[in-house]
Coordinates of C-alpha atoms and ligand atoms in Angstrom, one line a residue:
X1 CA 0.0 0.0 0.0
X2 CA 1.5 3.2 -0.8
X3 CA 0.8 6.8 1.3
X4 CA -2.4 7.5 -0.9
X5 CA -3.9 4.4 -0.1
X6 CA -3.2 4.4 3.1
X7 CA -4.6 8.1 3.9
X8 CA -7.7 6.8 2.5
X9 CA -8.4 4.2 5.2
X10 CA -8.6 7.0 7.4
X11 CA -10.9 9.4 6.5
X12 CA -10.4 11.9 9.7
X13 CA -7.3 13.2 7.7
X14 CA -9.8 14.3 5.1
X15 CA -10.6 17.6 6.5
X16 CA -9.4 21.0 7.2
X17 CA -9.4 23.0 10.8
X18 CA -9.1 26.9 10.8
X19 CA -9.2 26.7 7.1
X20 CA -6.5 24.5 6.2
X21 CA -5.8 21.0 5.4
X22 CA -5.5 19.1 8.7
X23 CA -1.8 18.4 9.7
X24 CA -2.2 15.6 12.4
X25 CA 1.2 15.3 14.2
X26 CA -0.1 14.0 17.5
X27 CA 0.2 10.4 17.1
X28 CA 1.5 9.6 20.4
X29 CA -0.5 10.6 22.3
X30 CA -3.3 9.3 20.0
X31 CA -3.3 7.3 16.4
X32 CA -6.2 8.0 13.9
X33 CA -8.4 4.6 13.5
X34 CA -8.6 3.3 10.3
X35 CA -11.9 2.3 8.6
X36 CA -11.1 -1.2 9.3
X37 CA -11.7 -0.8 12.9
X38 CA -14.3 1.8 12.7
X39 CA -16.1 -0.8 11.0
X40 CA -15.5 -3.4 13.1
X41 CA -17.0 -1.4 16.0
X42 CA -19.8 -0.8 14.4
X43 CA -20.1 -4.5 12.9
X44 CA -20.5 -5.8 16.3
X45 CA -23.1 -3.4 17.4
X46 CA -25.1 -3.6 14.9
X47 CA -25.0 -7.0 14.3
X48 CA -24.1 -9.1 17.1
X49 CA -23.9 -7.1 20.5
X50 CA -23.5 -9.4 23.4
X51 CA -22.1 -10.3 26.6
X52 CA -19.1 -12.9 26.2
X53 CA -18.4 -16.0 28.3
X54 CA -22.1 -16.8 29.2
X55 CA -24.9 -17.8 27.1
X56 CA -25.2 -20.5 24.6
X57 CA -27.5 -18.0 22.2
X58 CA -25.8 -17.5 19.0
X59 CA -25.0 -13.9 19.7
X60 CA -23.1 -14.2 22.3
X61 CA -21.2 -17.0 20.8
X62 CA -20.2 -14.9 18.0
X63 CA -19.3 -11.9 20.2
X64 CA -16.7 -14.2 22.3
X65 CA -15.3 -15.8 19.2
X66 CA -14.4 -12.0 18.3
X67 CA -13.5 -11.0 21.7
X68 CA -11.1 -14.4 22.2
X69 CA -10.2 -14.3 18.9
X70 CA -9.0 -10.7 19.0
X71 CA -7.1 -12.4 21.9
X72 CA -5.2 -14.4 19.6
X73 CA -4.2 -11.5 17.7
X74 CA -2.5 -9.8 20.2
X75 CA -0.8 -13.2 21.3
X76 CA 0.6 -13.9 17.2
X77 CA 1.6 -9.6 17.1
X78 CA 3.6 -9.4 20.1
X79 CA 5.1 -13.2 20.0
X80 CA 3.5 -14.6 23.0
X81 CA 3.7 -18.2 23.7
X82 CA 0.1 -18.6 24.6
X83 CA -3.5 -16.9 24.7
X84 CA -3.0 -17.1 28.8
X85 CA -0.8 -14.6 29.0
X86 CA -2.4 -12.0 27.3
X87 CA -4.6 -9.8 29.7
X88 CA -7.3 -7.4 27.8
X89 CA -6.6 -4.0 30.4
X90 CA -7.7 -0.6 29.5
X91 CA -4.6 0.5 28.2
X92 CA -0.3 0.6 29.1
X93 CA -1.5 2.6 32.7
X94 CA -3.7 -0.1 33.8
X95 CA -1.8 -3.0 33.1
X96 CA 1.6 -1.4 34.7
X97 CA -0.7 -1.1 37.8
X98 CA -1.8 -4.7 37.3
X99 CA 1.8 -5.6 37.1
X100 CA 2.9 -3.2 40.3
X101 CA -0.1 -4.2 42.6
X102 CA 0.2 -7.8 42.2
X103 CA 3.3 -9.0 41.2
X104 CA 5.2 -5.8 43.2
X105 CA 3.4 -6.0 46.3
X106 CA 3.9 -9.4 46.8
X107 CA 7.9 -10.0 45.9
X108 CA 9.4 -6.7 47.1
X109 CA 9.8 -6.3 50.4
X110 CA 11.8 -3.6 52.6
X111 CA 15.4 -3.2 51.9
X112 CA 14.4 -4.4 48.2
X113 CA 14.9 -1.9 44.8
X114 CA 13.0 -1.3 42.3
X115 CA 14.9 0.4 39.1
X116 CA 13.6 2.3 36.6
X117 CA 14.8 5.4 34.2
X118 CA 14.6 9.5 34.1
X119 CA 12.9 8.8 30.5
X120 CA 9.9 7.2 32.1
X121 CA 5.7 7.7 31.5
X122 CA 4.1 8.6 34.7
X123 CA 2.6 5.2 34.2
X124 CA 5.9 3.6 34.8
X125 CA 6.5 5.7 37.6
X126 CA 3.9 6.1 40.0
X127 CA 2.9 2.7 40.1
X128 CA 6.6 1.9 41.5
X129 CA 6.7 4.7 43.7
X130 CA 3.4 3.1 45.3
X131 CA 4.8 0.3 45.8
X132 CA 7.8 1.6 47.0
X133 CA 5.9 3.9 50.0
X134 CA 4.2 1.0 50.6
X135 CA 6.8 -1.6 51.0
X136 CA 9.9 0.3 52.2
X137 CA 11.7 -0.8 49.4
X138 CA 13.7 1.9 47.5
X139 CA 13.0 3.0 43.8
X140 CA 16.5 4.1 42.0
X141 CA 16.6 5.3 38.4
X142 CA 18.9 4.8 35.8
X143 CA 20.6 7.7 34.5
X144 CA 20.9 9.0 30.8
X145 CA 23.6 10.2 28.9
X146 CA 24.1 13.5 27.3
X147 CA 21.8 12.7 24.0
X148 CA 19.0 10.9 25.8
X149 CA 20.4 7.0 25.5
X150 CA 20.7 4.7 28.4
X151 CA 24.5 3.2 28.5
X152 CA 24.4 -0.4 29.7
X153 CA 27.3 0.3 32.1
X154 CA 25.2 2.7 33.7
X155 CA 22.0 -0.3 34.0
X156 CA 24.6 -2.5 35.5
X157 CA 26.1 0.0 38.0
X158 CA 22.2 0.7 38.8
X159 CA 20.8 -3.1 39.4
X160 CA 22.0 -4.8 41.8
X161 CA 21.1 -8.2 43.9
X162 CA 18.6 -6.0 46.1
X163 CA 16.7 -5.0 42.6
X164 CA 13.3 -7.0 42.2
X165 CA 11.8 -5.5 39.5
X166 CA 13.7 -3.3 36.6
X167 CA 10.4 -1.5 34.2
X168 CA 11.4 0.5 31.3
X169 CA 10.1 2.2 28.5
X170 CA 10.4 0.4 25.2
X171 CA 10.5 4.0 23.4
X172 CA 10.2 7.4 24.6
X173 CA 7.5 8.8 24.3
X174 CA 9.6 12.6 24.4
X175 CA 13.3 11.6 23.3
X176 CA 12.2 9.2 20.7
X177 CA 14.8 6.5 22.1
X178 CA 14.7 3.2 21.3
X179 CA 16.3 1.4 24.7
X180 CA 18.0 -1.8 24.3
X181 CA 15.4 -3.6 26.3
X182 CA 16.7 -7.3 25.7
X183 CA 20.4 -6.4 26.5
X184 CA 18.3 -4.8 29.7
X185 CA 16.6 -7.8 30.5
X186 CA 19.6 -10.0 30.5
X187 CA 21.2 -8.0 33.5
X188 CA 18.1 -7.5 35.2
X189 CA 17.8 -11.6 35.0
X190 CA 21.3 -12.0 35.8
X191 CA 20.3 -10.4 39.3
X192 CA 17.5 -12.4 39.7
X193 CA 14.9 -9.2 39.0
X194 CA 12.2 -9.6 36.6
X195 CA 11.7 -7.3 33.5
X196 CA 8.8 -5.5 33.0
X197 CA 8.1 -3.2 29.8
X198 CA 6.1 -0.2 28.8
X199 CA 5.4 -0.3 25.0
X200 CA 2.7 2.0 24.8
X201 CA 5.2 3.6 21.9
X202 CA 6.9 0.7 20.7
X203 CA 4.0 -1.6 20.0
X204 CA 2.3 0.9 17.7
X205 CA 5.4 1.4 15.4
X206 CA 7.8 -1.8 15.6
X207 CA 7.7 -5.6 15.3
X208 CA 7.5 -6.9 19.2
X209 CA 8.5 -10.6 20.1
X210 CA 8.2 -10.9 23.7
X211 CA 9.8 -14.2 23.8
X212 CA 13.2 -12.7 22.0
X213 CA 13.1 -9.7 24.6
X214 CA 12.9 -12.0 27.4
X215 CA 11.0 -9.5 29.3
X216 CA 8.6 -10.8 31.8
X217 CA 6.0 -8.7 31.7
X218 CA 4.9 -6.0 28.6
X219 CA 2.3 -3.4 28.9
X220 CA 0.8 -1.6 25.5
X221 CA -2.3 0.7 24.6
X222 CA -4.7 -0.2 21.3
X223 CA -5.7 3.2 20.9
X224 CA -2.0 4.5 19.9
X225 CA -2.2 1.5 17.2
X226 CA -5.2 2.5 15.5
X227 CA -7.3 0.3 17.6
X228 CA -9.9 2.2 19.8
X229 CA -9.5 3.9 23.1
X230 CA -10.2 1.8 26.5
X231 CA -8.1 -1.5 25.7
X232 CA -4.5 -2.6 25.6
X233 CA -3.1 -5.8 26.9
X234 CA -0.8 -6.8 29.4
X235 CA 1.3 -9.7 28.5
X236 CA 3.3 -11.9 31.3
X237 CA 4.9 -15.0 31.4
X238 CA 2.8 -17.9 32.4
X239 CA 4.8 -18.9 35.1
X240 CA 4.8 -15.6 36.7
X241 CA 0.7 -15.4 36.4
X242 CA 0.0 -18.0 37.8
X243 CA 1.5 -17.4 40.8
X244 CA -0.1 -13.6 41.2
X245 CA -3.4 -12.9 42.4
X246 CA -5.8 -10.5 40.6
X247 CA -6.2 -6.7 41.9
X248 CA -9.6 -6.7 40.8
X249 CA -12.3 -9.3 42.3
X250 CA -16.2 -10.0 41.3
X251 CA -17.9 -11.9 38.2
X252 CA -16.1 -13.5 35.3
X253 CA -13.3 -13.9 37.8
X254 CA -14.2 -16.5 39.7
X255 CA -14.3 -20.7 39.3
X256 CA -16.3 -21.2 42.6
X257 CA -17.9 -18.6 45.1
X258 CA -18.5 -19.6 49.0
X259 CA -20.0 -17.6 51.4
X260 CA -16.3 -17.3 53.0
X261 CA -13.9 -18.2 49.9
X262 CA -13.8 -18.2 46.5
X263 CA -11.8 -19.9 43.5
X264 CA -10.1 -18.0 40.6
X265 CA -10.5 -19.0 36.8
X266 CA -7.8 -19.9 35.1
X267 CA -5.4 -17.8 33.0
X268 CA -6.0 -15.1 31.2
X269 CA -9.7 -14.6 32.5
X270 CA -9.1 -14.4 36.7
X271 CA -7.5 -10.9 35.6
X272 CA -10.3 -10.1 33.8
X273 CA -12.9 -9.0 36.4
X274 CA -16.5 -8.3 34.8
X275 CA -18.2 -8.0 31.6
X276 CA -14.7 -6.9 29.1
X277 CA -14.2 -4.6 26.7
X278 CA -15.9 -6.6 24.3
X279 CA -15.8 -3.6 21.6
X280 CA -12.4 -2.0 22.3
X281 CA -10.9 -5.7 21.9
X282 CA -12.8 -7.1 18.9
X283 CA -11.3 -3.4 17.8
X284 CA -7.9 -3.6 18.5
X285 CA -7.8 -7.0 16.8
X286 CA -9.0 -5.1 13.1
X287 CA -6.2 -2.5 14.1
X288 CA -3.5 -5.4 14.8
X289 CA -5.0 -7.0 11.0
X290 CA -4.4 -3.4 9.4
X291 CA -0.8 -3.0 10.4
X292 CA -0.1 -6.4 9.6
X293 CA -1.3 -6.2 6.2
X294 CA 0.8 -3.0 5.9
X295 CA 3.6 -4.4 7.2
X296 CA 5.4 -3.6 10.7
X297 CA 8.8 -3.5 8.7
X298 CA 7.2 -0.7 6.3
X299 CA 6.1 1.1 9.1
X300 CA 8.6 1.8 10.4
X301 CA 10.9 2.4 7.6
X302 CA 8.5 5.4 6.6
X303 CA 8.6 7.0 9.9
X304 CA 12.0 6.6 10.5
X305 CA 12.6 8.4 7.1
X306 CA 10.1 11.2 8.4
X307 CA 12.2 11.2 11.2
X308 CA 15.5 11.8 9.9
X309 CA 13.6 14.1 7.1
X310 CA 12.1 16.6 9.6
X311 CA 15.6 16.4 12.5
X312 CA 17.0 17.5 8.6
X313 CA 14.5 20.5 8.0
X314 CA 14.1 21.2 11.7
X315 CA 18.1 21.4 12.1
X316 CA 18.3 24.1 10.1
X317 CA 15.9 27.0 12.0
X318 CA 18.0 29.2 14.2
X319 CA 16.5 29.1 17.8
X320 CA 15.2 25.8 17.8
X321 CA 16.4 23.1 20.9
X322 CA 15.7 19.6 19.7
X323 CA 15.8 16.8 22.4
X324 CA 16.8 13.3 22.1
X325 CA 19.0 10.9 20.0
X326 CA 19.8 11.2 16.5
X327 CA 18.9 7.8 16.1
X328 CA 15.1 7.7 17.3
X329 CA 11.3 6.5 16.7
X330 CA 9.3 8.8 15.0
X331 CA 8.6 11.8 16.4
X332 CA 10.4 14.6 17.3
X333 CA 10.5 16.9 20.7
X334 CA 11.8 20.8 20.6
X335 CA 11.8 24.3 22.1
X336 CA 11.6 27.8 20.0
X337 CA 14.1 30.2 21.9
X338 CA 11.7 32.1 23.9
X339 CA 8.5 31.1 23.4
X340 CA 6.1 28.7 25.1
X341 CA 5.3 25.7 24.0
X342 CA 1.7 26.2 24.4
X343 CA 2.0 29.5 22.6
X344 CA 4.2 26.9 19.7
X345 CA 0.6 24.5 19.7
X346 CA -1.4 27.7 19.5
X347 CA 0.0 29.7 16.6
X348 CA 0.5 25.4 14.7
X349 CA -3.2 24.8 15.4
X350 CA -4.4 28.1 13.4
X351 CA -2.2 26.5 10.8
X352 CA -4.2 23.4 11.1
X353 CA -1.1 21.7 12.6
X354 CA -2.1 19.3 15.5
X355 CA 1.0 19.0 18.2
X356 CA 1.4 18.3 21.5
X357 CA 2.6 20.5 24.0
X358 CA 3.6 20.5 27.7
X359 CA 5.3 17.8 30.4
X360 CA 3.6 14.8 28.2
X361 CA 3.8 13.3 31.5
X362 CA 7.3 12.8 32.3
X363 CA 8.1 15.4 35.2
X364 CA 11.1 13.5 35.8
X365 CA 12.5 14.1 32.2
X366 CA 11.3 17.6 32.1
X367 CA 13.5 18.3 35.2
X368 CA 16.6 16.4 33.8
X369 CA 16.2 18.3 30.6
X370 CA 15.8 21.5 32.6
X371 CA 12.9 22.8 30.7
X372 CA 9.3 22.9 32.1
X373 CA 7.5 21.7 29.0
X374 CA 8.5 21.0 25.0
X375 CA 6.5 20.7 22.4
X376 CA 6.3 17.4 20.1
X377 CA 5.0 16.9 16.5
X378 CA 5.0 12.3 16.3
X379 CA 4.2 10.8 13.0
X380 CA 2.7 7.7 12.3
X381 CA 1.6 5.5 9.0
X382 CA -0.5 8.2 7.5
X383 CA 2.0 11.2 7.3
X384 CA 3.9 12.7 4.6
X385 CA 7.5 14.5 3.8
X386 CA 5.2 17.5 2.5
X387 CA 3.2 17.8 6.0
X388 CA 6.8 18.1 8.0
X389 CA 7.1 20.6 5.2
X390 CA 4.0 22.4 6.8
X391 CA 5.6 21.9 10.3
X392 CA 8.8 23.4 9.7
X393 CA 6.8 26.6 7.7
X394 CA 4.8 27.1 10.7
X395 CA 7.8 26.7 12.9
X396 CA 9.3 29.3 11.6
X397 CA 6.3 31.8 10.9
X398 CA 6.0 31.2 15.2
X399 CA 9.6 32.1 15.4
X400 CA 8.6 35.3 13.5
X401 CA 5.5 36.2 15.2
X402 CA 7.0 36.4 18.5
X403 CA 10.4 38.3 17.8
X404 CA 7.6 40.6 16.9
X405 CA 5.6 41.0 19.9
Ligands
7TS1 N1 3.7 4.8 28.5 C1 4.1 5.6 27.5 C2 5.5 5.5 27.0 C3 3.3 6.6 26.9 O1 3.7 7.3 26.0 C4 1.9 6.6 27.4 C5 0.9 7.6 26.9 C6 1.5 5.7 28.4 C7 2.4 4.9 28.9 C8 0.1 5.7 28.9 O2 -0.7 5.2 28.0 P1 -2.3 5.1 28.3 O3 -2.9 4.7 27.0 O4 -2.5 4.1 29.4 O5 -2.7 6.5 28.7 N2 1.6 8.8 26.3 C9 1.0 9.9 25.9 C10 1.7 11.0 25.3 O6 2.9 10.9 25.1 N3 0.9 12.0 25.0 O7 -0.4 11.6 25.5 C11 -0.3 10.3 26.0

């Protein structure tokens, strides 16, 4: 499929705001669906709405053959061994929190470390900080180098035998940097910790295989993928699962319910507490069939070229701070000497540029950056050379508008 085609499965793009074509350059923090899954949703509603896991009727067969089946999906795109370890959560934030309230609370005790980076989400953040207050145990981060990379010296120097649990991000969601997760894994093993990953901006844009990473645990969000909003997945190693009890408790949960005690279903479904996101999954598993037939490989090719294509163009303005790695994911994070990011989104968005701007919820890399916010245009399947083109002009018309003021 080549750039037309694609734009065409995603007719949002097909529109202008404040009179202009519409520029989306906000992928991270939310993909545009394509048609595919828009018409999935509205497939199952229309046609064959229904709870999952109960009756016999033929509706609600056919809605848990798409919901389990969607299941499936997500185990053959990430690499999982089997359908048990994939979780259905509503989104990276929950299942880190699965992952932190279960499994953490349980194995870390006080004394214990957990490690983690200055690059990190909030969502890989708070979650170990509760556990940390809660335990005693200590939560140490791994440092970054000048250009926003993590040096494996440093992730050796930071683990140690006291470390239970080591969570990183597979990509920043603000640097762009791709972090040698399986290289991260295998000292975090070698310590006896486990490995738990964020890929809420990995997932969307790369070929995952879990088993090859040797992580233990790896959290994503469907609605960066094209899927809707309100599922992702957690994936964890069987062995690991089994052994953790669920964080949320009442029907669809349970085997056998006493008046005192009750039994757990068995894997995935004891972490899947009440009626699913029948919808958002059956969803996420057209998304997971368009990128597929796209191609993960072409995928990220193209915004890797967009990436290198707009650091080019972007390079050049006088004024302009770019953050992060040379080599990166696809989007890119700057400052405009003296003005506000907001004021940056502002002056874009009458252009019909959609950025983001602010912390994007990493206070901990704002502060080791030194600024209080950035801006960030990200780029996913759908955009073009010729809409960084559009970026870069309203860059610099911004630049221009406020040396005037
Ligand atoms: N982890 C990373 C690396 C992220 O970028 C995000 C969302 C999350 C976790 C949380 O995902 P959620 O779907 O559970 O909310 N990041 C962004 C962003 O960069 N701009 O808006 C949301």
């Amino acid at each position: 499929m080549d750039i037309v085609d694609i734009r065409k499965h995603f007719p949002i793009l097909d529109q202008q705001v404040n009179g202009r074509d519409l520029v989306y350059l906000d992928s991270a923090a939310t993909s545009q669906k394509p048609l595919a899954v828009i018409d999935a949703l509205s497939t199952y509603y229309r046609e064959y709405n229904s709870n999952v896991h109960r009756g016999v009727h033929t509706l609600g067969t056919r809605a848990t053959d798409g919901y389990e089946g969607a299941r499936e999906k997500v185990r053959k795109f990430i690499g999982a061994k089997s359908t048990q370890e994939i979780i259905f959560t509503r989104g990276a934030t929950t299942a880190l929190n699965i992952v932190a309230q279960s499994y953490g609370l349980a194995n870390v005790k006080k004394g214990d470390e957990i490690v983690i980076t200055y690059m990190e989400h909030h969502a890989n953040v708070i979650p170990w900080q509760q556990v940390a207050k809660l335990t005693g145990a200590t939560l140490k981060y791994i440092p970054l180098q000048e250009d926003g990379t993590i040096d494996l010296k440093d992730v050796e120097e930071t683990v140690t035998s006291k470390t239970k649990i080591v969570s990183v991000m597979q990509v920043s969601n603000v640097l762009g940097t791709i972090n040698p997760i399986k290289e991260i894994a295998e000292i975090a093993h070698k310590h006896g910790a486990i490995m738990a990953v964020d890929g809420a901006q990995s997932t969307p844009h790369m070929k995952i295989d879990v088993q090859d990473l040797d992580c233990d645990f790896f959290a994503f969000s469907g609605h960066k993928m094209g899927g809707p909003t309100g599922i992702g997945a957690l994936y964890g190693k069987k062995q690991l699962l089994e052994k953790m009890e669920p964080v949320e408790f009442g029907g669809e949960m349970i085997d056998f319910v006493g008046l005192q005690e009750s039994t757990w279903k068995e894997l995935p479904w004891k972490f899947e507490a009440g009626t699913p996101i029948i919808a958002g999954a059956i969803g996420l598993g057209a998304a997971i069939d368009f990128l597929e037939q796209v191609g993960l490989e072409n995928i990220e090719a193209h915004e890797h070229k967009l990436a290198q294509y707009a650091m080019d163009k972007m390079s050049q303005v006088e004024g302009l701070t770019i953050y992060g790695p040379k080599h990166r994911a696809g989007l890119v994070t700057f400052n405009i000497e003296d003005v506000h990011p907001h004021d940056v989104a502002t002056v874009l968005d009458a252009e019909g540029i959609a950025v983001r701007a602010g912390h994007h919820c990493a206070q901990p890399l704002m502060k080791w950056l030194k600024v209080s916010a950035t801006a960030r245009a990200s780029f996913y399947l759908y955009n073009t050379e010729e809409e960084i083109d559009k970026l870069v002009a309203g860059i610099i018309k911004t630049k221009e508008y406020f040396s005037n003021v």
